[in-house]
Short mmCIF file of C-alpha atoms in Angstrom, two decimals:
data_model
loop_
_atom_site.label_atom_id
_atom_site.label_comp_id
_atom_site.label_asym_id
_atom_site.label_seq_id
_atom_site.Cartn_x
_atom_site.Cartn_y
_atom_site.Cartn_z
CA GLN A 13 5.59 -9.18 -12.09
CA ALA A 14 6.96 -11.25 -9.25
CA VAL A 15 5.77 -14.79 -8.64
CA VAL A 16 4.87 -15.79 -5.08
CA THR A 17 5.13 -19.48 -4.27
CA GLN A 18 3.38 -21.59 -1.63
CA GLU A 19 3.14 -25.31 -0.99
CA PRO A 20 0.10 -26.55 -2.96
CA SER A 21 -1.02 -28.79 -0.13
CA LEU A 22 -0.06 -29.84 3.38
CA THR A 23 -1.51 -32.24 5.93
CA VAL A 24 -1.34 -31.93 9.70
CA SER A 25 -2.67 -34.19 12.45
CA PRO A 26 -5.11 -32.79 14.98
CA GLY A 27 -3.10 -31.17 17.75
CA GLY A 28 0.00 -31.08 15.57
CA THR A 29 2.13 -28.24 14.28
CA VAL A 30 2.60 -27.22 10.66
CA THR A 31 4.46 -24.39 8.94
CA LEU A 32 3.32 -22.91 5.64
CA THR A 33 5.81 -20.87 3.65
CA CYS A 34 5.68 -18.05 1.12
CA GLY A 35 8.58 -17.39 -1.22
CA SER A 36 9.32 -14.73 -3.81
CA SER A 37 10.82 -15.09 -7.28
CA THR A 38 12.76 -11.85 -6.68
CA GLY A 39 14.77 -13.24 -3.77
CA ALA A 40 14.46 -13.39 -0.01
CA VAL A 41 11.21 -12.25 1.55
CA THR A 42 11.81 -9.48 4.08
CA SER A 43 9.68 -7.39 6.40
CA GLY A 44 9.68 -4.81 3.60
CA HIS A 45 7.31 -7.08 1.66
CA TYR A 46 4.80 -6.62 4.50
CA PRO A 47 3.66 -10.28 4.37
CA TYR A 48 0.00 -10.96 4.97
CA TRP A 49 -1.65 -14.32 5.57
CA PHE A 50 -5.29 -15.13 4.89
CA GLN A 51 -7.52 -18.11 5.54
CA GLN A 52 -10.41 -19.05 3.25
CA LYS A 53 -12.94 -21.80 3.83
CA PRO A 54 -15.18 -23.12 1.04
CA GLY A 55 -17.97 -20.73 0.14
CA GLN A 56 -16.70 -18.02 2.48
CA ALA A 57 -14.86 -14.75 2.09
CA PRO A 58 -11.21 -14.80 3.13
CA ARG A 59 -10.26 -13.60 6.59
CA THR A 60 -7.03 -11.95 7.60
CA LEU A 61 -4.84 -13.88 10.04
CA ILE A 62 -1.49 -12.06 10.00
CA TYR A 63 -0.31 -8.69 8.71
CA ASP A 64 3.14 -7.13 8.41
CA THR A 65 4.96 -10.43 8.96
CA ASN A 66 3.88 -11.30 12.49
CA ASN A 67 1.01 -9.14 13.70
CA LYS A 68 -2.24 -10.90 14.49
CA HIS A 69 -5.50 -9.46 13.24
CA SER A 70 -8.19 -8.74 15.81
CA SER A 71 -9.86 -12.16 15.67
CA THR A 72 -6.85 -14.37 14.91
CA PRO A 73 -6.59 -17.37 17.23
CA ALA A 74 -3.43 -17.53 19.33
CA ARG A 75 -2.39 -20.83 17.71
CA PHE A 76 -1.47 -18.96 14.50
CA SER A 77 1.81 -17.05 14.27
CA GLY A 78 3.79 -15.39 11.48
CA SER A 79 7.53 -15.06 10.97
CA LEU A 80 10.36 -14.93 8.45
CA LEU A 81 12.12 -18.25 8.02
CA GLY A 82 14.95 -19.14 5.66
CA GLY A 83 14.27 -16.28 3.26
CA LYS A 84 10.52 -16.85 3.20
CA ALA A 85 7.50 -15.66 5.10
CA ALA A 86 6.05 -18.38 7.29
CA LEU A 87 2.74 -19.11 8.96
CA THR A 88 2.92 -21.60 11.83
CA LEU A 89 -0.13 -23.33 13.22
CA SER A 90 0.47 -24.92 16.61
CA GLY A 91 -2.19 -27.27 17.94
CA ALA A 92 -4.17 -27.74 14.75
CA GLN A 93 -7.91 -28.16 15.04
CA PRO A 94 -10.32 -29.67 12.49
CA ASP A 95 -11.76 -26.18 11.97
CA ASP A 96 -8.38 -25.03 10.61
CA GLU A 97 -8.85 -27.08 7.46
CA ALA A 98 -8.93 -24.41 4.75
CA ASP A 99 -7.00 -22.70 1.97
CA TYR A 100 -4.29 -20.31 3.11
CA TYR A 101 -2.94 -17.46 0.98
CA CYS A 102 -0.01 -15.16 1.49
CA LEU A 103 0.29 -11.68 -0.01
CA LEU A 104 3.53 -9.80 -0.62
CA SER A 105 3.97 -6.12 -1.51
CA TYR A 106 6.40 -4.96 -4.17
CA SER A 107 6.95 -1.20 -4.55
CA GLY A 108 3.37 -0.20 -5.12
CA SER A 109 1.81 -3.48 -6.17
CA SER A 110 0.99 -6.70 -4.38
CA VAL A 111 0.89 -10.34 -5.41
CA PHE A 112 -0.88 -13.32 -3.87
CA GLY A 113 0.65 -16.74 -3.66
CA GLY A 114 -1.20 -19.61 -5.27
CA GLY A 115 -2.50 -20.82 -1.92
CA THR A 116 -1.93 -23.87 0.29
CA LYS A 117 -4.72 -26.36 0.88
CA LEU A 118 -4.33 -27.48 4.49
CA THR A 119 -5.89 -30.77 5.52
CA VAL A 120 -6.28 -31.66 9.19
CA LEU A 121 -6.33 -35.44 9.33
CA GLU B 156 -16.20 -2.67 14.61
CA VAL B 157 -15.29 -2.38 10.95
CA GLN B 158 -17.83 -3.79 8.51
CA LEU B 159 -17.68 -3.83 4.72
CA VAL B 160 -20.94 -4.58 2.92
CA GLN B 161 -20.80 -5.20 -0.80
CA SER B 162 -23.53 -4.84 -3.39
CA GLY B 163 -25.45 -7.89 -4.61
CA ALA B 164 -24.76 -10.41 -7.36
CA GLU B 165 -24.89 -9.21 -10.95
CA VAL B 166 -25.60 -10.99 -14.23
CA LYS B 167 -24.47 -9.09 -17.30
CA LYS B 168 -23.87 -9.59 -21.01
CA PRO B 169 -20.49 -9.14 -22.70
CA GLY B 170 -19.89 -5.51 -23.59
CA GLU B 171 -22.11 -4.12 -20.85
CA SER B 172 -20.85 -1.78 -18.15
CA LEU B 173 -20.99 -2.41 -14.41
CA LYS B 174 -20.20 -0.67 -11.14
CA ILE B 175 -20.17 -2.62 -7.87
CA SER B 176 -19.87 -1.10 -4.43
CA CYS B 177 -18.39 -1.68 -1.00
CA LYS B 178 -19.84 0.36 1.88
CA GLY B 179 -17.78 0.70 5.02
CA SER B 180 -18.80 1.40 8.57
CA GLY B 181 -16.52 1.96 11.53
CA TYR B 182 -13.78 2.76 9.06
CA SER B 183 -12.54 5.87 7.30
CA PHE B 184 -11.62 5.41 3.65
CA ALA B 185 -10.18 8.92 3.79
CA THR B 186 -7.58 7.81 6.33
CA TYR B 187 -6.65 4.26 5.43
CA TRP B 188 -6.51 1.99 2.39
CA ILE B 189 -8.95 -0.18 0.49
CA GLY B 190 -8.16 -2.86 -2.04
CA TRP B 191 -10.00 -5.12 -4.48
CA VAL B 192 -9.43 -8.83 -5.00
CA ARG B 193 -10.69 -11.14 -7.76
CA GLN B 194 -11.41 -14.83 -7.37
CA MET B 195 -12.33 -16.64 -10.56
CA PRO B 196 -14.40 -19.83 -10.25
CA GLY B 197 -12.42 -22.54 -8.48
CA LYS B 198 -9.24 -20.44 -8.49
CA GLY B 199 -7.07 -18.51 -6.07
CA LEU B 200 -7.04 -14.88 -5.02
CA GLU B 201 -5.73 -12.14 -7.31
CA TRP B 202 -4.79 -8.67 -6.10
CA MET B 203 -6.36 -6.07 -8.39
CA GLY B 204 -5.24 -2.83 -6.82
CA ILE B 205 -5.37 -0.49 -3.87
CA MET B 206 -6.44 3.07 -3.03
CA TYR B 207 -4.72 4.94 -0.24
CA ARG B 208 -6.38 7.73 1.69
CA GLY B 209 -9.46 7.79 -0.45
CA ASP B 210 -8.38 7.85 -4.07
CA SER B 211 -5.47 10.22 -3.66
CA ASP B 212 -3.06 7.40 -4.47
CA THR B 213 -4.48 4.56 -6.59
CA ARG B 214 -2.29 1.67 -7.72
CA TYR B 215 -3.42 -1.07 -10.07
CA ASN B 216 -1.87 -4.48 -10.49
CA PRO B 217 -0.45 -4.39 -14.05
CA SER B 218 -2.82 -7.20 -15.09
CA PHE B 219 -5.82 -5.03 -14.28
CA GLN B 220 -4.53 -1.62 -15.36
CA GLY B 221 -6.89 -0.22 -17.98
CA GLN B 222 -9.39 -3.04 -17.46
CA VAL B 223 -11.16 -1.68 -14.37
CA THR B 224 -11.50 1.60 -12.50
CA MET B 225 -11.41 1.91 -8.73
CA SER B 226 -12.93 4.94 -7.01
CA VAL B 227 -14.27 6.05 -3.66
CA ASP B 228 -16.94 8.44 -2.40
CA LYS B 229 -15.59 9.42 1.00
CA SER B 230 -18.78 11.31 1.88
CA ILE B 231 -20.73 8.03 2.02
CA SER B 232 -17.82 5.71 2.92
CA THR B 233 -18.28 3.70 -0.26
CA ALA B 234 -15.71 2.31 -2.65
CA TYR B 235 -16.48 1.26 -6.21
CA LEU B 236 -15.08 -1.06 -8.84
CA GLN B 237 -16.28 -0.52 -12.38
CA TRP B 238 -15.98 -1.93 -15.87
CA SER B 239 -16.85 -0.10 -19.09
CA SER B 240 -17.09 -3.23 -21.22
CA LEU B 241 -17.37 -6.62 -19.54
CA LYS B 242 -15.96 -9.85 -20.94
CA ALA B 243 -16.93 -13.42 -20.14
CA SER B 244 -13.52 -13.76 -18.45
CA ASP B 245 -14.59 -11.15 -15.88
CA THR B 246 -16.88 -13.76 -14.33
CA ALA B 247 -15.67 -14.02 -10.74
CA ILE B 248 -16.28 -13.08 -7.13
CA TYR B 249 -14.89 -9.66 -6.28
CA TYR B 250 -13.94 -8.79 -2.73
CA CYS B 251 -13.12 -5.46 -1.16
CA VAL B 252 -10.65 -5.48 1.72
CA ALA B 253 -9.77 -2.58 3.99
CA ASP B 254 -7.11 -2.69 6.67
CA GLY B 255 -7.50 -6.45 6.84
CA TYR B 256 -11.30 -6.51 7.02
CA TRP B 257 -13.12 -8.19 4.10
CA GLY B 258 -16.43 -7.63 2.40
CA GLN B 259 -18.66 -10.63 1.79
CA GLY B 260 -17.91 -10.60 -1.96
CA THR B 261 -19.93 -9.78 -5.07
CA LEU B 262 -20.48 -12.47 -7.68
CA VAL B 263 -20.31 -11.07 -11.20
CA THR B 264 -21.47 -13.37 -14.00
CA VAL B 265 -20.92 -12.30 -17.59
CA SER B 266 -22.66 -14.48 -20.13
CA SER B 267 -24.41 -14.04 -23.44
#
């Protein structure tokens, strides 16, 4: 089974910009992996931010965007707010199965 | 608006069976997909498997194949995740997710 890698932790200043990445042990991440991004705050269920690389879910704030960058899927947060402090997970699809990354703990400080 | 409401927390003993549910509204399980996700205490998310168009095409993550059974009753818009013999290592929160919408999670505790 493929291994999906994310930065364990990142810090961003309020109002700043940060990019989280999602890599695959099988090679470059492409649109064919249908990358998803999720946000999870302590004690809450996850919520979907991005699907199929760069499509925003219905309630996703405009400051979040998804892309492919340097062979990885990427989630960019522009204009970070304290409320964005959370764990972020990516999910990649591989011919009938899917694998989560280990998650990135984002601190807004 | 799509809503997924999961059944309540469960406390079980090792070896017991269990079936938890996820009821959807504003969403057709017969048309789209529904997946299940495990989150063990203090850990990350794990993809368990997915059912497309009801249960006409069900795909399990290899780690969960043979350990759980996913099913759906389209007539009542409810998906199920079941175990025939629970282990202590099944202790976790289980989430259903459909087309990007998440249930609130069901905490399953398995302890003797």
